[in-house]
N, CA, C and O atoms as a Tinker XYZ file with bonds, in Angstrom:
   448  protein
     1  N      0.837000   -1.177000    0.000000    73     2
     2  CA     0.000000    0.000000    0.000000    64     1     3
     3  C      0.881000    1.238000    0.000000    63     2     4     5
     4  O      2.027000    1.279000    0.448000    81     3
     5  N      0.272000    2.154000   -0.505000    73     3     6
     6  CA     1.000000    3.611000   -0.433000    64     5     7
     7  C      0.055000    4.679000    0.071000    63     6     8     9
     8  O     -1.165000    4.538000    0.152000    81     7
     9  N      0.778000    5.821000    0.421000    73     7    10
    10  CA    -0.215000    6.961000    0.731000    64     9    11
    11  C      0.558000    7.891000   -0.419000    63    10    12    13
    12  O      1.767000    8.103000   -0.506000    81    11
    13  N     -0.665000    8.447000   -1.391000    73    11    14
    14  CA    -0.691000    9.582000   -2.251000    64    13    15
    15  C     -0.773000   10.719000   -1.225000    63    14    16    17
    16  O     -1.652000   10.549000   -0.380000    81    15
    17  N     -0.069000   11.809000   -1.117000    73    15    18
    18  CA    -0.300000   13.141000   -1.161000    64    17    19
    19  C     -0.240000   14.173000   -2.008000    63    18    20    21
    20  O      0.730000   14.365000   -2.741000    81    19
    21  N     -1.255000   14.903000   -1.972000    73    19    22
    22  CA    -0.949000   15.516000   -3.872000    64    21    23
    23  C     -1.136000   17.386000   -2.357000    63    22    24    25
    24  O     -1.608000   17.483000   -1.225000    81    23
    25  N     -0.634000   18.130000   -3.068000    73    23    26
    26  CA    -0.501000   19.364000   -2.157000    64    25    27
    27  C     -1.033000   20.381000   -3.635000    63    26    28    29
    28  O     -0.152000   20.671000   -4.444000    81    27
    29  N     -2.362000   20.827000   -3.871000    73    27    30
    30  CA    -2.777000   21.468000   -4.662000    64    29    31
    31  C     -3.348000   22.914000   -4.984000    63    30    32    33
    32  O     -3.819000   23.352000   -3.935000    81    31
    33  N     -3.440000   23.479000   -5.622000    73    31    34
    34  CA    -4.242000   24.575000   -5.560000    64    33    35
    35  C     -6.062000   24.120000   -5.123000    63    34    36    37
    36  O     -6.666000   23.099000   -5.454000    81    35
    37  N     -6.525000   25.205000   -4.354000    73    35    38
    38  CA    -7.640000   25.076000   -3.674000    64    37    39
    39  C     -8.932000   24.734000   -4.692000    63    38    40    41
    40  O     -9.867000   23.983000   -4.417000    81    39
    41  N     -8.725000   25.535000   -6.026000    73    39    42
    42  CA    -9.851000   25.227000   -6.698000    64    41    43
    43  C     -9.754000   24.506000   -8.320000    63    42    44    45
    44  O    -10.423000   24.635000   -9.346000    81    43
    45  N     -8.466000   23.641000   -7.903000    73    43    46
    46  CA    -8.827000   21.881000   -8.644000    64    45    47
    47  C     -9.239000   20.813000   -7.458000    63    46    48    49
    48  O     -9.100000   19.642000   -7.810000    81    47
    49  N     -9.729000   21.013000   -6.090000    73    47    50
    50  CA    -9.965000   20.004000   -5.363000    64    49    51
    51  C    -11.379000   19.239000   -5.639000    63    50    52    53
    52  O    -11.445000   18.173000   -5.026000    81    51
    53  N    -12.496000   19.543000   -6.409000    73    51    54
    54  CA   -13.150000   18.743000   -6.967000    64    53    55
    55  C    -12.926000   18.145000   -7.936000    63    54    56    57
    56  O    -13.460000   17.036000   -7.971000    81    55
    57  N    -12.087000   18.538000   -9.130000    73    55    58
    58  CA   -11.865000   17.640000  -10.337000    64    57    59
    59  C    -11.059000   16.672000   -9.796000    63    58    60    61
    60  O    -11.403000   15.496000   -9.913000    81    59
    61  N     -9.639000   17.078000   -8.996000    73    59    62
    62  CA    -9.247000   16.139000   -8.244000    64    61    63
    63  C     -9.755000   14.774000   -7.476000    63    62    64    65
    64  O     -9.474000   13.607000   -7.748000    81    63
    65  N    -10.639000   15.321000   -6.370000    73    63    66
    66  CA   -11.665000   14.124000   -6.213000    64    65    67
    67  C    -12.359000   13.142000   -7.227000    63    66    68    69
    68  O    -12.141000   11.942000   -7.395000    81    67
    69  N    -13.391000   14.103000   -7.954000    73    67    70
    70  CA   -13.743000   13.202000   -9.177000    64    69    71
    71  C    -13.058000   12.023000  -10.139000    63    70    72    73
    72  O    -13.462000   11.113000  -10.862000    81    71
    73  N    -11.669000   12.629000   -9.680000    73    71    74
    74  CA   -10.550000   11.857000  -11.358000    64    73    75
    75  C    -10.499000   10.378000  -10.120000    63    74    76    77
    76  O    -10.292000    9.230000  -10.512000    81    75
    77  N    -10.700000   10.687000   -8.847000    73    75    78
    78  CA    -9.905000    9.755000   -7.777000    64    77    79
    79  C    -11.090000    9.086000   -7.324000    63    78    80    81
    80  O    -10.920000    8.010000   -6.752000    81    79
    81  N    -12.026000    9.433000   -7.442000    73    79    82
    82  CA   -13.291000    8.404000   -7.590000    64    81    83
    83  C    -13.467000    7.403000   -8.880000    63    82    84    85
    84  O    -14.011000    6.303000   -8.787000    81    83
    85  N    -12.900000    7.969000  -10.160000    73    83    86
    86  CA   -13.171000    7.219000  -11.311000    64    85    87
    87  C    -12.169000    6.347000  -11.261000    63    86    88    89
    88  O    -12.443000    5.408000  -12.009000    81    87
    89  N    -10.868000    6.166000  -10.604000    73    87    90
    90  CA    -9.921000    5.401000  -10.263000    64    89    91
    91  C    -10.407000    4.443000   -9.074000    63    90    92    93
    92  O     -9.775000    3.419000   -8.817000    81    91
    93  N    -11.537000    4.807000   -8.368000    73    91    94
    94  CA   -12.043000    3.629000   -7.810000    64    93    95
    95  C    -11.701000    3.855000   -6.439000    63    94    96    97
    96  O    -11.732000    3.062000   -5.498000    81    95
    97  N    -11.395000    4.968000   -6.469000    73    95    98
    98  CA   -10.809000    5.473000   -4.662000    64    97    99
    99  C    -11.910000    5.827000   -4.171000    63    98   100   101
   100  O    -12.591000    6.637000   -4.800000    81    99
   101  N    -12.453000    5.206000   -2.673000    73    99   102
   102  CA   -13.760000    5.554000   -2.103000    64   101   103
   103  C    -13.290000    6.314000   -0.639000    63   102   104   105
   104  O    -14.051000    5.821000    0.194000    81   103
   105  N    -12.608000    7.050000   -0.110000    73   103   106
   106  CA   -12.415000    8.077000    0.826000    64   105   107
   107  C    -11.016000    8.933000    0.694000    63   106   108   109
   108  O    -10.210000    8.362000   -0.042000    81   107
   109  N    -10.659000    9.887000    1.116000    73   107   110
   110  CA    -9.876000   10.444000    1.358000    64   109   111
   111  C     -9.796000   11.401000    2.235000    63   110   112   113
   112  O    -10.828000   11.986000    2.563000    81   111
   113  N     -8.678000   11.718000    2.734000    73   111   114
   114  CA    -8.627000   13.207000    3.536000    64   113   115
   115  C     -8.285000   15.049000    3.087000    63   114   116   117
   116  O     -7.198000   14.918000    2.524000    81   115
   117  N     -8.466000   15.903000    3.060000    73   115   118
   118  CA    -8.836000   16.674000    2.626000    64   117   119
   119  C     -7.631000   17.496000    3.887000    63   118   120   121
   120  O     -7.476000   16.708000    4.820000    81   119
   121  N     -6.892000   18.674000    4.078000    73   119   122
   122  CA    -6.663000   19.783000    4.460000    64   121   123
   123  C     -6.421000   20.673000    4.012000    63   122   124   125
   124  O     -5.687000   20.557000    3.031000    81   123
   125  N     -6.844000   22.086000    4.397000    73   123   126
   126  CA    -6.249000   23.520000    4.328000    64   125   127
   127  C     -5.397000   23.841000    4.694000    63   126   128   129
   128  O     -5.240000   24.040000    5.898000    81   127
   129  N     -4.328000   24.059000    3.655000    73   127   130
   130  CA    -2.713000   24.179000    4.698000    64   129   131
   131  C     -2.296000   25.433000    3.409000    63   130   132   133
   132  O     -3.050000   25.577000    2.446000    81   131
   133  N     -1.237000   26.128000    3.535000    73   131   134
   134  CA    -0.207000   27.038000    3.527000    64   133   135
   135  C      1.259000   27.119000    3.253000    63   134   136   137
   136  O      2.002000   27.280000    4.221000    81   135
   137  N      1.856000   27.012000    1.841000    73   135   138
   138  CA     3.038000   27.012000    1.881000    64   137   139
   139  C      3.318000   28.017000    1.011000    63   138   140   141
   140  O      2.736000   29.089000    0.849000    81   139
   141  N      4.875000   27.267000    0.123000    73   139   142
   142  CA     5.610000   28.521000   -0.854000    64   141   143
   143  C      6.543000   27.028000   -1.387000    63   142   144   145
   144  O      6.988000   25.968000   -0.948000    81   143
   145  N      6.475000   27.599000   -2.264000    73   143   146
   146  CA     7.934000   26.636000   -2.843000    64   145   147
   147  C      9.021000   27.357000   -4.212000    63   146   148   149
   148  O      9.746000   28.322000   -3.970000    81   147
   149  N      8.984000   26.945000   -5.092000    73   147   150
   150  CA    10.124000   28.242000   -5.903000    64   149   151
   151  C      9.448000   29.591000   -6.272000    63   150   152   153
   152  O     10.101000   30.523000   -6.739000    81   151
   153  N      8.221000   29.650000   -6.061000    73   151   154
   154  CA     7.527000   31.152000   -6.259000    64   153   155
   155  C      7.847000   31.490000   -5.121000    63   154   156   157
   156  O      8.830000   32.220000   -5.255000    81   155
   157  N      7.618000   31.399000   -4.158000    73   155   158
   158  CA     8.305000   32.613000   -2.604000    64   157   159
   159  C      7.669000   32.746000   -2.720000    63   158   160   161
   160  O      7.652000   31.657000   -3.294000    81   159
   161  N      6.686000   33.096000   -2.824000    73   159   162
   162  CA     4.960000   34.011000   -2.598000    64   161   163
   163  C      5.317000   35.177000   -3.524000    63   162   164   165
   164  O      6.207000   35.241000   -4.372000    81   163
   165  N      4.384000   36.104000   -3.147000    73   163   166
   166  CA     3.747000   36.973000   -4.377000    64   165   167
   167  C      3.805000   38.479000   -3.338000    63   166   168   169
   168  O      3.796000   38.455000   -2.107000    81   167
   169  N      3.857000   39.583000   -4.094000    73   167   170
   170  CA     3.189000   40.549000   -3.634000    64   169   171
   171  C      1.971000   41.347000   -3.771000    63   170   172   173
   172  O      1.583000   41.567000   -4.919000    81   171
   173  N      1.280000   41.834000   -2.749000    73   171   174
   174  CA     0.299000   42.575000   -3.332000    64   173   175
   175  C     -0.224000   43.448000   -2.697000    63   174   176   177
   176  O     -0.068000   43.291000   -1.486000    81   175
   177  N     -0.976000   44.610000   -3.071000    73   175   178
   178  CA    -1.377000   45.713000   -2.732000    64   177   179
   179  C     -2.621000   46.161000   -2.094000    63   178   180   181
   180  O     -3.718000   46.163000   -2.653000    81   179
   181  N     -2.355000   46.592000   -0.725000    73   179   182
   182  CA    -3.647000   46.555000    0.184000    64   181   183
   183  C     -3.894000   47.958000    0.530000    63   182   184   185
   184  O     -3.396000   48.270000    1.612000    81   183
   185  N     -4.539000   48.919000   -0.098000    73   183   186
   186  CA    -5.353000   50.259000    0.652000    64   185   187
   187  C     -3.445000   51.391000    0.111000    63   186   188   189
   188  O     -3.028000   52.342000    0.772000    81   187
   189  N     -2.845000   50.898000   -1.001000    73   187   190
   190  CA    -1.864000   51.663000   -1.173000    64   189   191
   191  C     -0.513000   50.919000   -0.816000    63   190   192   193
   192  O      0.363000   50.784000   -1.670000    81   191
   193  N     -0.385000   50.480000    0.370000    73   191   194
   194  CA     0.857000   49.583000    0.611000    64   193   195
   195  C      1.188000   48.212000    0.691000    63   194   196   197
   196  O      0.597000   47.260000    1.201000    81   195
   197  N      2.106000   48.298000    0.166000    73   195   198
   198  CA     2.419000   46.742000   -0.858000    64   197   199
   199  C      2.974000   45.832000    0.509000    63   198   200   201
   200  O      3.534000   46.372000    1.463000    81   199
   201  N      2.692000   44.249000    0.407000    73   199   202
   202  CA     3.010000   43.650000    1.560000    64   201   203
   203  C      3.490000   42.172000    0.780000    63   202   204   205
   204  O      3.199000   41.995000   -0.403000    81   203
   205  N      4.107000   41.333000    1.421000    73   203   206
   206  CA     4.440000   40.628000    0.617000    64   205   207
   207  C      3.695000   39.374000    1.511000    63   206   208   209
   208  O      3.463000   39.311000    2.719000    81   207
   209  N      3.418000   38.405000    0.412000    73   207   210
   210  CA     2.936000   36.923000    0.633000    64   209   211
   211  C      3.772000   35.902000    0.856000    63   210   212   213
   212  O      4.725000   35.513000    0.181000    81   211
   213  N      3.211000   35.394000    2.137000    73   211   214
   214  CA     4.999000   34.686000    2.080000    64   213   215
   215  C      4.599000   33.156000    1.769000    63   214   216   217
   216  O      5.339000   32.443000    1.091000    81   215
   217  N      3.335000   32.681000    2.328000    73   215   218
   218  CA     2.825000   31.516000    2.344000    64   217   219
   219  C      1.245000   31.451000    1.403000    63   218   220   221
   220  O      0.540000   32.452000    1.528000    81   219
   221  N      0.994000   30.915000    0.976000    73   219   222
   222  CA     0.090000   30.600000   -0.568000    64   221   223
   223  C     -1.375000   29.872000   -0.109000    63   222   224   225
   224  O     -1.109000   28.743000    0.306000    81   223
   225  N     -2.381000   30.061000   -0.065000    73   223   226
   226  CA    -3.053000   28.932000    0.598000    64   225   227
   227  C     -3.025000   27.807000   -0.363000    63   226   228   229
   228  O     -2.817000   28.167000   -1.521000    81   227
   229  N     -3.165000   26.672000   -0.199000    73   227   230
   230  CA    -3.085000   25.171000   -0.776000    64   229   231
   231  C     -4.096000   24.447000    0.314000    63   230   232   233
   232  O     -4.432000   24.751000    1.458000    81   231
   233  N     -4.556000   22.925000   -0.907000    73   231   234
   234  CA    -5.319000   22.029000   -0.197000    64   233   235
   235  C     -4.426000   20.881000   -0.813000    63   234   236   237
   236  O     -3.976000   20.645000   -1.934000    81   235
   237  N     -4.361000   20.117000    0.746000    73   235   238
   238  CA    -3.331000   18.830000    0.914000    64   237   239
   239  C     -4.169000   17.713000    0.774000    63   238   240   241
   240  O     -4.865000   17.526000    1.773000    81   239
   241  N     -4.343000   16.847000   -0.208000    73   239   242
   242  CA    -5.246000   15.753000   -0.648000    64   241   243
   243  C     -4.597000   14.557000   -0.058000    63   242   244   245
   244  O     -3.512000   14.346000   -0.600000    81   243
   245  N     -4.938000   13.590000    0.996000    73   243   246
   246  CA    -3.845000   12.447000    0.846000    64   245   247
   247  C     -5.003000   11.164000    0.890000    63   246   248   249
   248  O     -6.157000   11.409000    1.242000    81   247
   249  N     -4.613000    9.896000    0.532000    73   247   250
   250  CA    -5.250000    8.668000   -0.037000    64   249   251
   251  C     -4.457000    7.570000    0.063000    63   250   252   253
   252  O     -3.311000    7.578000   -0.386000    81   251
   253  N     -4.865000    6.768000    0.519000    73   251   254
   254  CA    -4.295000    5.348000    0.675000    64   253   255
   255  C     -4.598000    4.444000   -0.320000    63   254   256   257
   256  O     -5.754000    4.041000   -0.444000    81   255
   257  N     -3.641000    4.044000   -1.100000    73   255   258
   258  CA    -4.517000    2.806000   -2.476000    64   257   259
   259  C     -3.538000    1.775000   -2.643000    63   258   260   261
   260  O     -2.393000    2.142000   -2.381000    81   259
   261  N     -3.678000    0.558000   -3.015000    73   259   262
   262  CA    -3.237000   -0.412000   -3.504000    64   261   263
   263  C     -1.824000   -0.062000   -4.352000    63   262   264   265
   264  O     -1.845000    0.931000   -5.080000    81   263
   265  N     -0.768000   -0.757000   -4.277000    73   263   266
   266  CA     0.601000   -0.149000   -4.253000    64   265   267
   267  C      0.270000   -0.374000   -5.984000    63   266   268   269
   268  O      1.100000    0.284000   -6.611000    81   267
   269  N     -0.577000   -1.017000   -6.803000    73   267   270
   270  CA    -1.003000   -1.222000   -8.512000    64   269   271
   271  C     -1.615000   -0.469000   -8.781000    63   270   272   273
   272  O     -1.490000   -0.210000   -9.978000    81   271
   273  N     -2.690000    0.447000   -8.015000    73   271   274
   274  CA    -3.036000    1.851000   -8.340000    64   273   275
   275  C     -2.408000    2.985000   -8.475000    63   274   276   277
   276  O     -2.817000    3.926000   -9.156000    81   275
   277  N     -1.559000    2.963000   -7.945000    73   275   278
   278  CA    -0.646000    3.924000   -7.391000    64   277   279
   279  C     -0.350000    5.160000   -9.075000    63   278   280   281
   280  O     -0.317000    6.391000   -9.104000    81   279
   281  N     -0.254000    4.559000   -9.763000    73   279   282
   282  CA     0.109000    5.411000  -11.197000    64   281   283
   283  C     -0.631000    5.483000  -11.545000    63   282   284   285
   284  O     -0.588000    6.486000  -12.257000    81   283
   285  N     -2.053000    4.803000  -11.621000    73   283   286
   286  CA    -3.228000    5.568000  -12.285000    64   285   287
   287  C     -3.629000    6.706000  -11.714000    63   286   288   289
   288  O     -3.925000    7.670000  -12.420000    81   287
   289  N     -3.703000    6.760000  -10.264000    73   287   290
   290  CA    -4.161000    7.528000   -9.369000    64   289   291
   291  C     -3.245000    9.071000   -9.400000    63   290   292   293
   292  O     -3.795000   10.169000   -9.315000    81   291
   293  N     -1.980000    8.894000   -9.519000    73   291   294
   294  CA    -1.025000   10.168000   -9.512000    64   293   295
   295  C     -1.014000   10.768000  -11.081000    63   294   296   297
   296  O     -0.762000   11.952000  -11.303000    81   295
   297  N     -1.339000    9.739000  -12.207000    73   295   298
   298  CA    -1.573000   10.142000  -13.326000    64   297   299
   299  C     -3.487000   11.199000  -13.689000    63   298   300   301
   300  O     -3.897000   11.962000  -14.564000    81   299
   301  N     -4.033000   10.612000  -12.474000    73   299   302
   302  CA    -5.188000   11.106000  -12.876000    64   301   303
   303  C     -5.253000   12.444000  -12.056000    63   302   304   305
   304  O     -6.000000   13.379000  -12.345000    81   303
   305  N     -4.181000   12.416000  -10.756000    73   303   306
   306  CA    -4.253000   13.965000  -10.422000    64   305   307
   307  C     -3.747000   15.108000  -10.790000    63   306   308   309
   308  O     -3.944000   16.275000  -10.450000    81   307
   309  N     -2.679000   14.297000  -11.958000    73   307   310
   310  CA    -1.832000   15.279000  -12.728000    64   309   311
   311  C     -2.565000   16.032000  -13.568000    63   310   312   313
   312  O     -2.650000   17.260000  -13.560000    81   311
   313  N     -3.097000   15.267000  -14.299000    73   311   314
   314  CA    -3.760000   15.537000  -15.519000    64   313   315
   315  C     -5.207000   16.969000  -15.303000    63   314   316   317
   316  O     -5.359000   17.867000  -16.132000    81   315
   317  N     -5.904000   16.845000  -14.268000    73   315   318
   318  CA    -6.563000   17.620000  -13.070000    64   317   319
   319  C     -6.362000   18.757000  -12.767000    63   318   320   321
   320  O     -7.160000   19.694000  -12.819000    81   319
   321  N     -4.792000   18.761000  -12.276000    73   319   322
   322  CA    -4.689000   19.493000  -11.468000    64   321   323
   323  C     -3.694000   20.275000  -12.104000    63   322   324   325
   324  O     -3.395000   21.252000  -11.417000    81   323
   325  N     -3.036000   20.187000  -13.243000    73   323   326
   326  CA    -2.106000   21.143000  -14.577000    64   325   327
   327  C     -2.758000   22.325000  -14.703000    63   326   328   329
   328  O     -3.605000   22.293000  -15.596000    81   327
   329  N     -2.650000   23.537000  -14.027000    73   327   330
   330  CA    -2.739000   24.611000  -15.163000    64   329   331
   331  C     -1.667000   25.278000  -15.824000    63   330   332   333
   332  O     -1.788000   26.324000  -16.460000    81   331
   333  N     -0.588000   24.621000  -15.646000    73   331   334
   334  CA     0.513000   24.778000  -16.550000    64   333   335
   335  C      1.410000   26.077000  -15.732000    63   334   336   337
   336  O      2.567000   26.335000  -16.064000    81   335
   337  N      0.533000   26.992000  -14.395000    73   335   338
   338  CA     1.571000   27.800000  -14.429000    64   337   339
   339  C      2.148000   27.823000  -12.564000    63   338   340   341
   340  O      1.883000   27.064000  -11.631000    81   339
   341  N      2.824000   28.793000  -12.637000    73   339   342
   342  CA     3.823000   27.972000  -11.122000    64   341   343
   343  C      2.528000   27.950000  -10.015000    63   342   344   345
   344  O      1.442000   28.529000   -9.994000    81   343
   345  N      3.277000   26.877000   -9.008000    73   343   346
   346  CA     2.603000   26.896000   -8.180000    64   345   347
   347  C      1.390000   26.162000   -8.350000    63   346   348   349
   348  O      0.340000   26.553000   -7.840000    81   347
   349  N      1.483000   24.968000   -9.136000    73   347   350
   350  CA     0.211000   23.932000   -9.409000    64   349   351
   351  C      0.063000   23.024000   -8.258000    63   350   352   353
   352  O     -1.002000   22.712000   -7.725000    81   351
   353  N      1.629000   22.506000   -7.825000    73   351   354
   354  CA     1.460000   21.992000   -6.429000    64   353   355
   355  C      2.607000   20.380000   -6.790000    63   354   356   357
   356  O      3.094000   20.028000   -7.864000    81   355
   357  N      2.686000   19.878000   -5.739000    73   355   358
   358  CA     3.283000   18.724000   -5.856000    64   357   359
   359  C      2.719000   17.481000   -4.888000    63   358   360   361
   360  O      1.988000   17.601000   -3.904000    81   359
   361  N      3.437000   15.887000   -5.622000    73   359   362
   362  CA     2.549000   14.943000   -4.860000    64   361   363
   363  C      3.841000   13.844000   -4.339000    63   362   364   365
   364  O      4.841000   13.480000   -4.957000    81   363
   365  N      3.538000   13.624000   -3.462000    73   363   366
   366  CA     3.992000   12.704000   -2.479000    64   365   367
   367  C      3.672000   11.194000   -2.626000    63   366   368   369
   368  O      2.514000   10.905000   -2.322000    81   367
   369  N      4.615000    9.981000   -3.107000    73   367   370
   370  CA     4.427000    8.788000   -3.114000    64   369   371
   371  C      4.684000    7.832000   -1.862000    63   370   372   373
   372  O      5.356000    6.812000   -2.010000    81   371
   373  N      4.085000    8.212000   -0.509000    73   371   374
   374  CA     5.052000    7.164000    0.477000    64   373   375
   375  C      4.726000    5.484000    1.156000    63   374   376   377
   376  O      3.708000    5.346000    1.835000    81   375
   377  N      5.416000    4.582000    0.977000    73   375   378
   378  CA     4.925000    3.408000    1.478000    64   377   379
   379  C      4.119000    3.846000    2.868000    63   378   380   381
   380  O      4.280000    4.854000    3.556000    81   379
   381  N      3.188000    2.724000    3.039000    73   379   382
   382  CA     2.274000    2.594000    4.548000    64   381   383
   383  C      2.410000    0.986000    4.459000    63   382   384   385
   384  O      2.438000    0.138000    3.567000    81   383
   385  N      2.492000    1.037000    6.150000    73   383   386
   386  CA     3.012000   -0.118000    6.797000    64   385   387
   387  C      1.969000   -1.161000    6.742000    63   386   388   389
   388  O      1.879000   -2.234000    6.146000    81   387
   389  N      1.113000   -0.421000    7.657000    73   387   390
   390  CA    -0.163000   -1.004000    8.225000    64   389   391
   391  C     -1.678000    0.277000    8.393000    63   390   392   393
   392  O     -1.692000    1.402000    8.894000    81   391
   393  N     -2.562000   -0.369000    7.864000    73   391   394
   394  CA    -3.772000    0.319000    8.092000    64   393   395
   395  C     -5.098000   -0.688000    8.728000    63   394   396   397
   396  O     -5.637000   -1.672000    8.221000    81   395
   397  N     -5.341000   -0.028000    9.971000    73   395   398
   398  CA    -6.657000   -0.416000   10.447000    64   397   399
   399  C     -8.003000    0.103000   11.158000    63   398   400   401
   400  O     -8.209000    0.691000   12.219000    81   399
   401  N     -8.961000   -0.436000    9.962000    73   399   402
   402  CA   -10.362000    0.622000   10.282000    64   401   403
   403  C    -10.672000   -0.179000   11.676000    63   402   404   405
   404  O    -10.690000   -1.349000   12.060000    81   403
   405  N    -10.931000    1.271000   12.269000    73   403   406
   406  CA   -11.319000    1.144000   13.350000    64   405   407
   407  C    -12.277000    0.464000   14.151000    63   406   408   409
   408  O    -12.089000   -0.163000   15.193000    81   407
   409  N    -13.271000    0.662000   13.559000    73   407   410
   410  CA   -14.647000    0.334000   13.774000    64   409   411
   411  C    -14.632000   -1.096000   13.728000    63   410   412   413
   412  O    -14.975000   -1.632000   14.782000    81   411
   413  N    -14.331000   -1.835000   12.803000    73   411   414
   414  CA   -14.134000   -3.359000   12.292000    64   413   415
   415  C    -12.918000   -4.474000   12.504000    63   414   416   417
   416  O    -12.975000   -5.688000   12.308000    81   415
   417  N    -11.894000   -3.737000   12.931000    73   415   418
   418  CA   -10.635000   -3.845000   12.715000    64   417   419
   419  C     -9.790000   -4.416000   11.904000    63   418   420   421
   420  O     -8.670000   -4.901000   12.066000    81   419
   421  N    -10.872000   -4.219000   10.503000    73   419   422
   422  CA   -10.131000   -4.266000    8.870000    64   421   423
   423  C     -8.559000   -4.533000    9.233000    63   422   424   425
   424  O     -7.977000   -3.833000   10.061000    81   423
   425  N     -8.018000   -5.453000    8.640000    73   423   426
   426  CA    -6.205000   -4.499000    8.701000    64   425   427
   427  C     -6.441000   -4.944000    7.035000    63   426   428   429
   428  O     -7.049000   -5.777000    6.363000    81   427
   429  N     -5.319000   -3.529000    6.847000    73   427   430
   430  CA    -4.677000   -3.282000    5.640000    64   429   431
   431  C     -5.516000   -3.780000    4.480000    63   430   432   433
   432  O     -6.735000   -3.700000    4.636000    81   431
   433  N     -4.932000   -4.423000    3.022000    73   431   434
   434  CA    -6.056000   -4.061000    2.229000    64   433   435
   435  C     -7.611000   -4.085000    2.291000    63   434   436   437
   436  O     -8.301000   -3.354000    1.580000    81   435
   437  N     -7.993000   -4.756000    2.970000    73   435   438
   438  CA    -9.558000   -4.901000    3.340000    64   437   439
   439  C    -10.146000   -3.501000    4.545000    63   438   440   441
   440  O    -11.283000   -3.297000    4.970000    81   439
   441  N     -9.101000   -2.888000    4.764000    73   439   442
   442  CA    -9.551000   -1.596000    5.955000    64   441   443
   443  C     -9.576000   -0.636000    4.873000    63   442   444   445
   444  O    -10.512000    0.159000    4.951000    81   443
   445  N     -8.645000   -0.467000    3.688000    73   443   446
   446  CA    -9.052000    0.586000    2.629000    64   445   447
   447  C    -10.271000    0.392000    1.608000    63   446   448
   448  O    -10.539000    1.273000    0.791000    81   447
């Protein structure tokens, strides 16, 4: 198993979802988080004086799937989530050990 993290702009997070439902992914987690990466942030102009942006808002998508999904799934958030200009975002491929739903105590592929 792997965990996808894709770190995106805020408003591809539905096509995103959608592409990751048609890949057959049935939950994920969702956050509002804040960074910068080779853009540094931006400046901009509030009531006359200019202030600079240091951190960007972003939404952090992450998903647990079958280590054979794994390239459909990062291929379908690419494709999504391209608008070709900086600051589209980047995704995270990392092994997971063990997963177990709680409720049932699923372990691992049968808990995803």
């Amino acid at each position: 198993m792997k965990m996808i993290t894709a770190v995106i702009k805020p408003f591809k997070l539905e096509e995103v979802r959608e592409a990751l439902a048609e890949c057959g992914v049935t939950g994920l987690t969702v956050t509002e988080v804040k960074g910068f990466g080779r853009h540094k942030g931006h400046t901009e102009l509030y009531r006359g004086a200019e202030y600079v942006v240091d951190f960007l808002p972003k939404v952090k998508v992450e998903v647990v799937v079958k280590t054979e999904d794994v390239d459909r799934c990062v291929d379908a958030i690419v494709n999504v989530a391209r608008t070709g200009k900086i600051g589209d975002g980047k995704i995270f491929v990392t092994p997971v050990e063990r997963v177990v739903r709680i409720r049932t105590g699923d372990l691992d592929d049968s808990a995803i």
